PDB file of C-alpha atoms in Angstrom:
ATOM      1  CA  UNK A  26      60.203  37.031  -8.193  1.00  0.00           C
ATOM      2  CA  UNK A  27      60.627  34.311 -10.833  1.00  0.00           C
ATOM      3  CA  UNK A  28      58.862  34.757 -14.142  1.00  0.00           C
ATOM      4  CA  UNK A  29      58.434  32.833 -17.352  1.00  0.00           C
ATOM      5  CA  UNK A  30      60.697  34.188 -20.101  1.00  0.00           C
ATOM      6  CA  UNK A  31      59.013  35.528 -23.250  1.00  0.00           C
ATOM      7  CA  UNK A  32      58.852  33.397 -26.380  1.00  0.00           C
ATOM      8  CA  UNK A  33      58.240  33.651 -30.123  1.00  0.00           C
ATOM      9  CA  UNK A  34      54.982  31.682 -29.858  1.00  0.00           C
ATOM     10  CA  UNK A  35      52.684  34.489 -31.016  1.00  0.00           C
ATOM     11  CA  UNK A  36      55.045  35.514 -33.783  1.00  0.00           C
ATOM     12  CA  UNK A  37      55.272  31.941 -35.052  1.00  0.00           C
ATOM     13  CA  UNK A  38      51.473  31.733 -34.986  1.00  0.00           C
ATOM     14  CA  UNK A  39      51.142  34.917 -37.020  1.00  0.00           C
ATOM     15  CA  UNK A  40      53.645  33.647 -39.542  1.00  0.00           C
ATOM     16  CA  UNK A  41      51.837  30.320 -39.868  1.00  0.00           C
ATOM     17  CA  UNK A  42      48.283  31.666 -40.046  1.00  0.00           C
ATOM     18  CA  UNK A  43      48.762  34.879 -42.032  1.00  0.00           C
ATOM     19  CA  UNK A  44      51.922  34.318 -44.023  1.00  0.00           C
ATOM     20  CA  UNK A  45      53.576  37.308 -42.367  1.00  0.00           C
ATOM     21  CA  UNK A  46      57.334  37.301 -42.769  1.00  0.00           C
ATOM     22  CA  UNK A  47      58.168  40.457 -40.804  1.00  0.00           C
ATOM     23  CA  UNK A  48      56.477  40.860 -37.420  1.00  0.00           C
ATOM     24  CA  UNK A  49      56.960  43.855 -35.139  1.00  0.00           C
ATOM     25  CA  UNK A  50      56.261  44.035 -31.423  1.00  0.00           C
ATOM     26  CA  UNK A  51      54.828  47.255 -30.043  1.00  0.00           C
ATOM     27  CA  UNK A  52      54.615  48.639 -26.525  1.00  0.00           C
ATOM     28  CA  UNK A  53      53.885  52.063 -25.089  1.00  0.00           C
ATOM     29  CA  UNK A  54      54.989  54.003 -22.039  1.00  0.00           C
ATOM     30  CA  UNK A  55      53.682  57.208 -20.523  1.00  0.00           C
ATOM     31  CA  UNK A  56      49.969  56.587 -20.901  1.00  0.00           C
ATOM     32  CA  UNK A  57      49.197  57.390 -17.255  1.00  0.00           C
ATOM     33  CA  UNK A  58      51.670  60.233 -16.779  1.00  0.00           C
ATOM     34  CA  UNK A  59      50.625  63.799 -16.036  1.00  0.00           C
ATOM     35  CA  UNK A  60      53.515  65.242 -18.033  1.00  0.00           C
ATOM     36  CA  UNK A  61      55.610  64.347 -21.043  1.00  0.00           C
ATOM     37  CA  UNK A  62      54.798  62.461 -24.222  1.00  0.00           C
ATOM     38  CA  UNK A  63      53.259  59.083 -24.679  1.00  0.00           C
ATOM     39  CA  UNK A  64      55.959  57.020 -26.351  1.00  0.00           C
ATOM     40  CA  UNK A  65      55.712  53.875 -28.458  1.00  0.00           C
ATOM     41  CA  UNK A  66      58.493  51.552 -29.545  1.00  0.00           C
ATOM     42  CA  UNK A  67      58.202  49.172 -32.480  1.00  0.00           C
ATOM     43  CA  UNK A  68      60.796  46.396 -32.494  1.00  0.00           C
ATOM     44  CA  UNK A  69      61.564  43.622 -34.978  1.00  0.00           C
ATOM     45  CA  UNK A  70      63.557  40.724 -33.565  1.00  0.00           C
ATOM     46  CA  UNK A  71      63.188  37.818 -35.943  1.00  0.00           C
ATOM     47  CA  UNK A  72      63.197  34.413 -34.278  1.00  0.00           C
ATOM     48  CA  UNK A  73      66.562  34.593 -32.576  1.00  0.00           C
ATOM     49  CA  UNK A  74      67.140  33.713 -28.936  1.00  0.00           C
ATOM     50  CA  UNK A  75      66.776  36.859 -26.823  1.00  0.00           C
ATOM     51  CA  UNK A  76      69.276  38.258 -24.335  1.00  0.00           C
ATOM     52  CA  UNK A  77      69.115  36.700 -20.888  1.00  0.00           C
ATOM     53  CA  UNK A  78      66.687  38.352 -18.492  1.00  0.00           C
ATOM     54  CA  UNK A  79      64.428  39.926 -21.106  1.00  0.00           C
ATOM     55  CA  UNK A  80      60.930  40.571 -19.777  1.00  0.00           C
ATOM     56  CA  UNK A  81      58.414  43.347 -19.246  1.00  0.00           C
ATOM     57  CA  UNK A  82      60.297  46.531 -18.362  1.00  0.00           C
ATOM     58  CA  UNK A  83      58.144  47.019 -15.253  1.00  0.00           C
ATOM     59  CA  UNK A  84      59.588  43.828 -13.757  1.00  0.00           C
ATOM     60  CA  UNK A  85      63.169  45.087 -14.031  1.00  0.00           C
ATOM     61  CA  UNK A  86      65.109  47.449 -11.817  1.00  0.00           C
ATOM     62  CA  UNK A  87      66.097  50.778 -13.428  1.00  0.00           C
ATOM     63  CA  UNK A  88      69.736  49.653 -13.496  1.00  0.00           C
ATOM     64  CA  UNK A  89      68.927  46.328 -15.139  1.00  0.00           C
ATOM     65  CA  UNK A  90      66.564  48.004 -17.626  1.00  0.00           C
ATOM     66  CA  UNK A  91      69.265  50.410 -18.712  1.00  0.00           C
ATOM     67  CA  UNK A  92      71.843  47.652 -19.080  1.00  0.00           C
ATOM     68  CA  UNK A  93      69.441  45.487 -21.044  1.00  0.00           C
ATOM     69  CA  UNK A  94      68.419  48.367 -23.298  1.00  0.00           C
ATOM     70  CA  UNK A  95      72.034  48.859 -24.356  1.00  0.00           C
ATOM     71  CA  UNK A  96      72.163  45.207 -25.375  1.00  0.00           C
ATOM     72  CA  UNK A  97      68.780  45.266 -27.105  1.00  0.00           C
ATOM     73  CA  UNK A  98      69.396  48.228 -29.373  1.00  0.00           C
ATOM     74  CA  UNK A  99      72.124  46.267 -31.115  1.00  0.00           C
ATOM     75  CA  UNK A 100      70.471  42.848 -30.755  1.00  0.00           C
ATOM     76  CA  UNK A 101      67.120  43.655 -32.380  1.00  0.00           C
ATOM     77  CA  UNK A 102      66.893  43.539 -36.150  1.00  0.00           C
ATOM     78  CA  UNK A 103      65.512  47.079 -36.064  1.00  0.00           C
ATOM     79  CA  UNK A 104      63.538  49.399 -33.837  1.00  0.00           C
ATOM     80  CA  UNK A 105      61.999  52.863 -33.935  1.00  0.00           C
ATOM     81  CA  UNK A 106      60.321  55.174 -31.462  1.00  0.00           C
ATOM     82  CA  UNK A 107      57.285  57.365 -31.982  1.00  0.00           C
ATOM     83  CA  UNK A 108      55.932  60.025 -29.640  1.00  0.00           C
ATOM     84  CA  UNK A 109      52.770  62.059 -29.216  1.00  0.00           C
ATOM     85  CA  UNK A 110      53.236  65.352 -27.419  1.00  0.00           C
ATOM     86  CA  UNK A 111      51.169  66.594 -24.471  1.00  0.00           C
ATOM     87  CA  UNK A 112      49.504  69.057 -26.844  1.00  0.00           C
ATOM     88  CA  UNK A 113      48.493  66.216 -29.146  1.00  0.00           C
ATOM     89  CA  UNK A 114      47.200  64.205 -26.203  1.00  0.00           C
ATOM     90  CA  UNK A 115      45.145  67.177 -25.010  1.00  0.00           C
ATOM     91  CA  UNK A 116      43.717  67.789 -28.446  1.00  0.00           C
ATOM     92  CA  UNK A 117      43.153  64.250 -29.698  1.00  0.00           C
ATOM     93  CA  UNK A 118      42.616  62.198 -26.564  1.00  0.00           C
ATOM     94  CA  UNK A 119      44.775  59.271 -25.528  1.00  0.00           C
ATOM     95  CA  UNK A 120      43.490  56.637 -27.933  1.00  0.00           C
ATOM     96  CA  UNK A 121      44.169  58.772 -30.998  1.00  0.00           C
ATOM     97  CA  UNK A 122      47.477  59.972 -29.557  1.00  0.00           C
ATOM     98  CA  UNK A 123      48.585  56.385 -28.999  1.00  0.00           C
ATOM     99  CA  UNK A 124      47.733  55.529 -32.578  1.00  0.00           C
ATOM    100  CA  UNK A 125      49.666  58.550 -33.833  1.00  0.00           C
ATOM    101  CA  UNK A 126      52.745  57.592 -31.813  1.00  0.00           C
ATOM    102  CA  UNK A 127      52.501  53.948 -32.925  1.00  0.00           C
ATOM    103  CA  UNK A 128      52.198  54.885 -36.600  1.00  0.00           C
ATOM    104  CA  UNK A 129      55.219  57.180 -36.247  1.00  0.00           C
ATOM    105  CA  UNK A 130      57.194  54.303 -34.734  1.00  0.00           C
ATOM    106  CA  UNK A 131      56.135  51.817 -37.420  1.00  0.00           C
ATOM    107  CA  UNK A 132      56.860  54.273 -40.207  1.00  0.00           C
ATOM    108  CA  UNK A 133      60.285  54.873 -38.672  1.00  0.00           C
ATOM    109  CA  UNK A 134      61.302  51.256 -39.206  1.00  0.00           C
ATOM    110  CA  UNK A 135      63.500  50.546 -42.228  1.00  0.00           C
ATOM    111  CA  UNK A 136      61.009  47.912 -43.424  1.00  0.00           C
ATOM    112  CA  UNK A 137      57.223  47.784 -43.158  1.00  0.00           C
ATOM    113  CA  UNK A 138      56.036  44.907 -40.943  1.00  0.00           C
ATOM    114  CA  UNK A 139      53.546  42.428 -42.367  1.00  0.00           C
ATOM    115  CA  UNK A 140      51.942  42.091 -38.917  1.00  0.00           C
ATOM    116  CA  UNK A 141      52.098  43.711 -35.501  1.00  0.00           C
ATOM    117  CA  UNK A 142      51.881  42.254 -31.996  1.00  0.00           C
ATOM    118  CA  UNK A 143      50.329  44.919 -29.792  1.00  0.00           C
ATOM    119  CA  UNK A 144      50.580  44.747 -26.028  1.00  0.00           C
ATOM    120  CA  UNK A 145      47.234  44.923 -24.260  1.00  0.00           C
ATOM    121  CA  UNK A 146      43.585  44.176 -24.806  1.00  0.00           C
ATOM    122  CA  UNK A 147      42.538  47.002 -27.140  1.00  0.00           C
ATOM    123  CA  UNK A 148      43.670  47.562 -30.711  1.00  0.00           C
ATOM    124  CA  UNK A 149      44.346  51.294 -30.798  1.00  0.00           C
ATOM    125  CA  UNK A 150      46.247  50.928 -34.089  1.00  0.00           C
ATOM    126  CA  UNK A 151      43.705  49.481 -36.495  1.00  0.00           C
ATOM    127  CA  UNK A 152      43.688  49.317 -40.293  1.00  0.00           C
ATOM    128  CA  UNK A 153      45.613  49.121 -42.502  1.00  0.00           C
ATOM    129  CA  UNK A 154      47.915  47.363 -40.028  1.00  0.00           C
ATOM    130  CA  UNK A 155      47.396  43.655 -39.345  1.00  0.00           C
ATOM    131  CA  UNK A 156      47.277  43.536 -35.552  1.00  0.00           C
ATOM    132  CA  UNK A 157      47.294  40.778 -32.959  1.00  0.00           C
ATOM    133  CA  UNK A 158      46.591  42.052 -29.428  1.00  0.00           C
ATOM    134  CA  UNK A 159      48.111  40.090 -26.552  1.00  0.00           C
ATOM    135  CA  UNK A 160      47.317  40.773 -22.907  1.00  0.00           C
ATOM    136  CA  UNK A 161      50.612  41.012 -21.023  1.00  0.00           C
ATOM    137  CA  UNK A 162      52.413  40.691 -24.317  1.00  0.00           C
ATOM    138  CA  UNK A 163      55.316  42.584 -22.757  1.00  0.00           C
ATOM    139  CA  UNK A 164      55.887  39.504 -20.584  1.00  0.00           C
ATOM    140  CA  UNK A 165      55.078  36.736 -23.047  1.00  0.00           C
ATOM    141  CA  UNK A 166      56.294  37.973 -26.462  1.00  0.00           C
ATOM    142  CA  UNK A 167      59.956  38.586 -27.161  1.00  0.00           C
ATOM    143  CA  UNK A 168      59.484  41.448 -29.625  1.00  0.00           C
ATOM    144  CA  UNK A 169      56.997  43.224 -27.350  1.00  0.00           C
ATOM    145  CA  UNK A 170      59.243  42.773 -24.312  1.00  0.00           C
ATOM    146  CA  UNK A 171      62.149  44.285 -26.246  1.00  0.00           C
ATOM    147  CA  UNK A 172      59.963  47.220 -27.289  1.00  0.00           C
ATOM    148  CA  UNK A 173      58.836  47.626 -23.677  1.00  0.00           C
ATOM    149  CA  UNK A 174      62.377  47.970 -22.348  1.00  0.00           C
ATOM    150  CA  UNK A 175      63.577  50.328 -25.074  1.00  0.00           C
ATOM    151  CA  UNK A 176      60.498  52.557 -24.817  1.00  0.00           C
ATOM    152  CA  UNK A 177      60.749  52.817 -21.025  1.00  0.00           C
ATOM    153  CA  UNK A 178      64.462  53.584 -20.913  1.00  0.00           C
ATOM    154  CA  UNK A 179      64.336  56.139 -23.709  1.00  0.00           C
ATOM    155  CA  UNK A 180      61.300  57.981 -22.333  1.00  0.00           C
ATOM    156  CA  UNK A 181      62.737  57.984 -18.808  1.00  0.00           C
ATOM    157  CA  UNK A 182      65.898  59.587 -20.214  1.00  0.00           C
ATOM    158  CA  UNK A 183      63.818  62.249 -21.975  1.00  0.00           C
ATOM    159  CA  UNK A 184      61.995  63.054 -18.741  1.00  0.00           C
ATOM    160  CA  UNK A 185      65.223  63.149 -16.719  1.00  0.00           C
ATOM    161  CA  UNK A 186      66.613  65.713 -19.159  1.00  0.00           C
ATOM    162  CA  UNK A 187      63.412  67.720 -18.858  1.00  0.00           C
ATOM    163  CA  UNK A 188      63.843  67.561 -15.096  1.00  0.00           C
ATOM    164  CA  UNK A 189      67.022  69.599 -15.374  1.00  0.00           C
ATOM    165  CA  UNK A 190      64.861  72.518 -16.500  1.00  0.00           C
ATOM    166  CA  UNK A 191      62.054  71.894 -13.999  1.00  0.00           C
ATOM    167  CA  UNK A 192      63.891  70.631 -10.932  1.00  0.00           C
ATOM    168  CA  UNK A 193      60.987  71.066  -8.497  1.00  0.00           C
ATOM    169  CA  UNK A 194      58.943  68.453 -10.366  1.00  0.00           C
ATOM    170  CA  UNK A 195      61.548  65.697  -9.926  1.00  0.00           C
ATOM    171  CA  UNK A 196      60.893  64.268 -13.378  1.00  0.00           C
ATOM    172  CA  UNK A 197      64.051  62.153 -13.132  1.00  0.00           C
ATOM    173  CA  UNK A 198      62.409  60.165 -10.332  1.00  0.00           C
ATOM    174  CA  UNK A 199      58.750  60.142 -11.372  1.00  0.00           C
ATOM    175  CA  UNK A 200      59.055  60.343 -15.194  1.00  0.00           C
ATOM    176  CA  UNK A 201      56.030  62.654 -15.240  1.00  0.00           C
ATOM    177  CA  UNK A 202      53.778  60.233 -13.362  1.00  0.00           C
ATOM    178  CA  UNK A 203      51.791  61.200 -10.241  1.00  0.00           C
ATOM    179  CA  UNK A 204      53.863  61.463  -7.055  1.00  0.00           C
ATOM    180  CA  UNK A 205      53.724  63.594  -3.890  1.00  0.00           C
ATOM    181  CA  UNK A 206      56.614  65.757  -5.100  1.00  0.00           C
ATOM    182  CA  UNK A 207      55.016  66.179  -8.503  1.00  0.00           C
ATOM    183  CA  UNK A 208      51.674  67.185  -6.977  1.00  0.00           C
ATOM    184  CA  UNK A 209      53.301  69.666  -4.589  1.00  0.00           C
ATOM    185  CA  UNK A 210      55.202  71.289  -7.460  1.00  0.00           C
ATOM    186  CA  UNK A 211      51.991  71.571  -9.461  1.00  0.00           C
ATOM    187  CA  UNK A 212      50.223  73.250  -6.551  1.00  0.00           C
ATOM    188  CA  UNK A 213      53.057  75.754  -6.094  1.00  0.00           C
ATOM    189  CA  UNK A 214      54.110  76.451  -9.681  1.00  0.00           C
ATOM    190  CA  UNK A 215      51.271  75.282 -11.900  1.00  0.00           C
ATOM    191  CA  UNK A 216      51.646  73.114 -14.982  1.00  0.00           C
ATOM    192  CA  UNK A 217      54.676  73.381 -17.227  1.00  0.00           C
ATOM    193  CA  UNK A 218      54.374  73.489 -21.032  1.00  0.00           C
ATOM    194  CA  UNK A 219      54.940  69.721 -20.892  1.00  0.00           C
ATOM    195  CA  UNK A 220      51.865  68.890 -18.817  1.00  0.00           C
ATOM    196  CA  UNK A 221      48.633  67.407 -20.136  1.00  0.00           C
ATOM    197  CA  UNK A 222      46.321  70.194 -19.112  1.00  0.00           C
ATOM    198  CA  UNK A 223      43.074  68.588 -20.265  1.00  0.00           C
ATOM    199  CA  UNK A 224      43.302  65.949 -17.537  1.00  0.00           C
ATOM    200  CA  UNK A 225      41.250  65.784 -14.372  1.00  0.00           C
ATOM    201  CA  UNK A 226      44.188  66.369 -11.985  1.00  0.00           C
ATOM    202  CA  UNK A 227      43.840  70.035 -12.991  1.00  0.00           C
ATOM    203  CA  UNK A 228      40.506  70.144 -11.136  1.00  0.00           C
ATOM    204  CA  UNK A 229      42.387  69.652  -7.851  1.00  0.00           C
ATOM    205  CA  UNK A 230      44.570  72.733  -8.471  1.00  0.00           C
ATOM    206  CA  UNK A 231      42.381  75.741  -7.576  1.00  0.00           C
ATOM    207  CA  UNK A 232      45.072  78.308  -8.425  1.00  0.00           C
ATOM    208  CA  UNK A 233      45.624  76.845 -11.875  1.00  0.00           C
ATOM    209  CA  UNK A 234      42.256  75.413 -12.787  1.00  0.00           C
ATOM    210  CA  UNK A 235      41.696  78.235 -15.278  1.00  0.00           C
ATOM    211  CA  UNK A 236      44.488  76.749 -17.385  1.00  0.00           C
ATOM    212  CA  UNK A 237      42.650  73.496 -17.924  1.00  0.00           C
ATOM    213  CA  UNK A 238      42.082  72.773 -21.585  1.00  0.00           C
ATOM    214  CA  UNK A 239      38.762  71.462 -22.818  1.00  0.00           C
ATOM    215  CA  UNK A 240      39.323  68.597 -25.197  1.00  0.00           C
ATOM    216  CA  UNK A 241      38.025  69.349 -28.659  1.00  0.00           C
ATOM    217  CA  UNK A 242      37.368  65.729 -29.634  1.00  0.00           C
ATOM    218  CA  UNK A 243      33.956  64.685 -28.246  1.00  0.00           C
ATOM    219  CA  UNK A 244      34.578  60.999 -28.896  1.00  0.00           C
ATOM    220  CA  UNK A 245      37.833  61.058 -26.947  1.00  0.00           C
ATOM    221  CA  UNK A 246      36.248  62.957 -24.042  1.00  0.00           C
ATOM    222  CA  UNK A 247      33.423  60.394 -23.912  1.00  0.00           C
ATOM    223  CA  UNK A 248      35.914  57.518 -23.816  1.00  0.00           C
ATOM    224  CA  UNK A 249      37.819  59.071 -20.920  1.00  0.00           C
ATOM    225  CA  UNK A 250      34.613  59.859 -19.014  1.00  0.00           C
ATOM    226  CA  UNK A 251      33.546  56.247 -19.479  1.00  0.00           C
ATOM    227  CA  UNK A 252      36.787  54.945 -18.018  1.00  0.00           C
ATOM    228  CA  UNK A 253      37.833  53.259 -21.250  1.00  0.00           C
ATOM    229  CA  UNK A 254      41.294  54.828 -21.432  1.00  0.00           C
ATOM    230  CA  UNK A 255      42.663  53.255 -18.272  1.00  0.00           C
ATOM    231  CA  UNK A 256      43.281  56.427 -16.221  1.00  0.00           C
ATOM    232  CA  UNK A 257      43.075  56.340 -12.439  1.00  0.00           C
ATOM    233  CA  UNK A 258      42.963  59.836 -10.975  1.00  0.00           C
TER     234      UNK A 258
END
């Protein structure tokens, strides 16, 4: 399916309106998974022409994503990854866990960005960072698209390695997301130490329901109950 290539339009706007000289693009992966971390990549690209075919990682085949990631990690000016563990997600809730992972990614960059382009509608990062949210920024903004590809490929690799230890869960294929194989393995073996055991899928596992963790952050629990975190279980 044809798609419009991403541009530097938002970055140029930020530079013109705020005086920002260094702008980072941010994207996350793993928000809707049952297992594994939520991972965030922060990428700085400058205003150079991007590699051919760059777009939202979800629009690329796994093979093309991997190939493009190898190009991007040397093409970008700099990038860094940040992760929040399943335990942190269970304890803090997804919004706070996303912020933690994003801050870890931003603080891992060799330079501090003057502004950040954040994929999506909601600013889960907040002060003191200067943030511009862009819906479908992973398709329209070059830096966010680069972050999208790197984050997806690196997290998928982490989950594939984890799958060597937990073969029945087929993490190499599902990356910790819901799938028939994943659900069957949960029913038979229960959650691994890498599962998010505060989530509602645990309610459908009678043998393992006693392992469900009650989230200790009331605000985060209220957000999830209100459907504001984007889960669909």
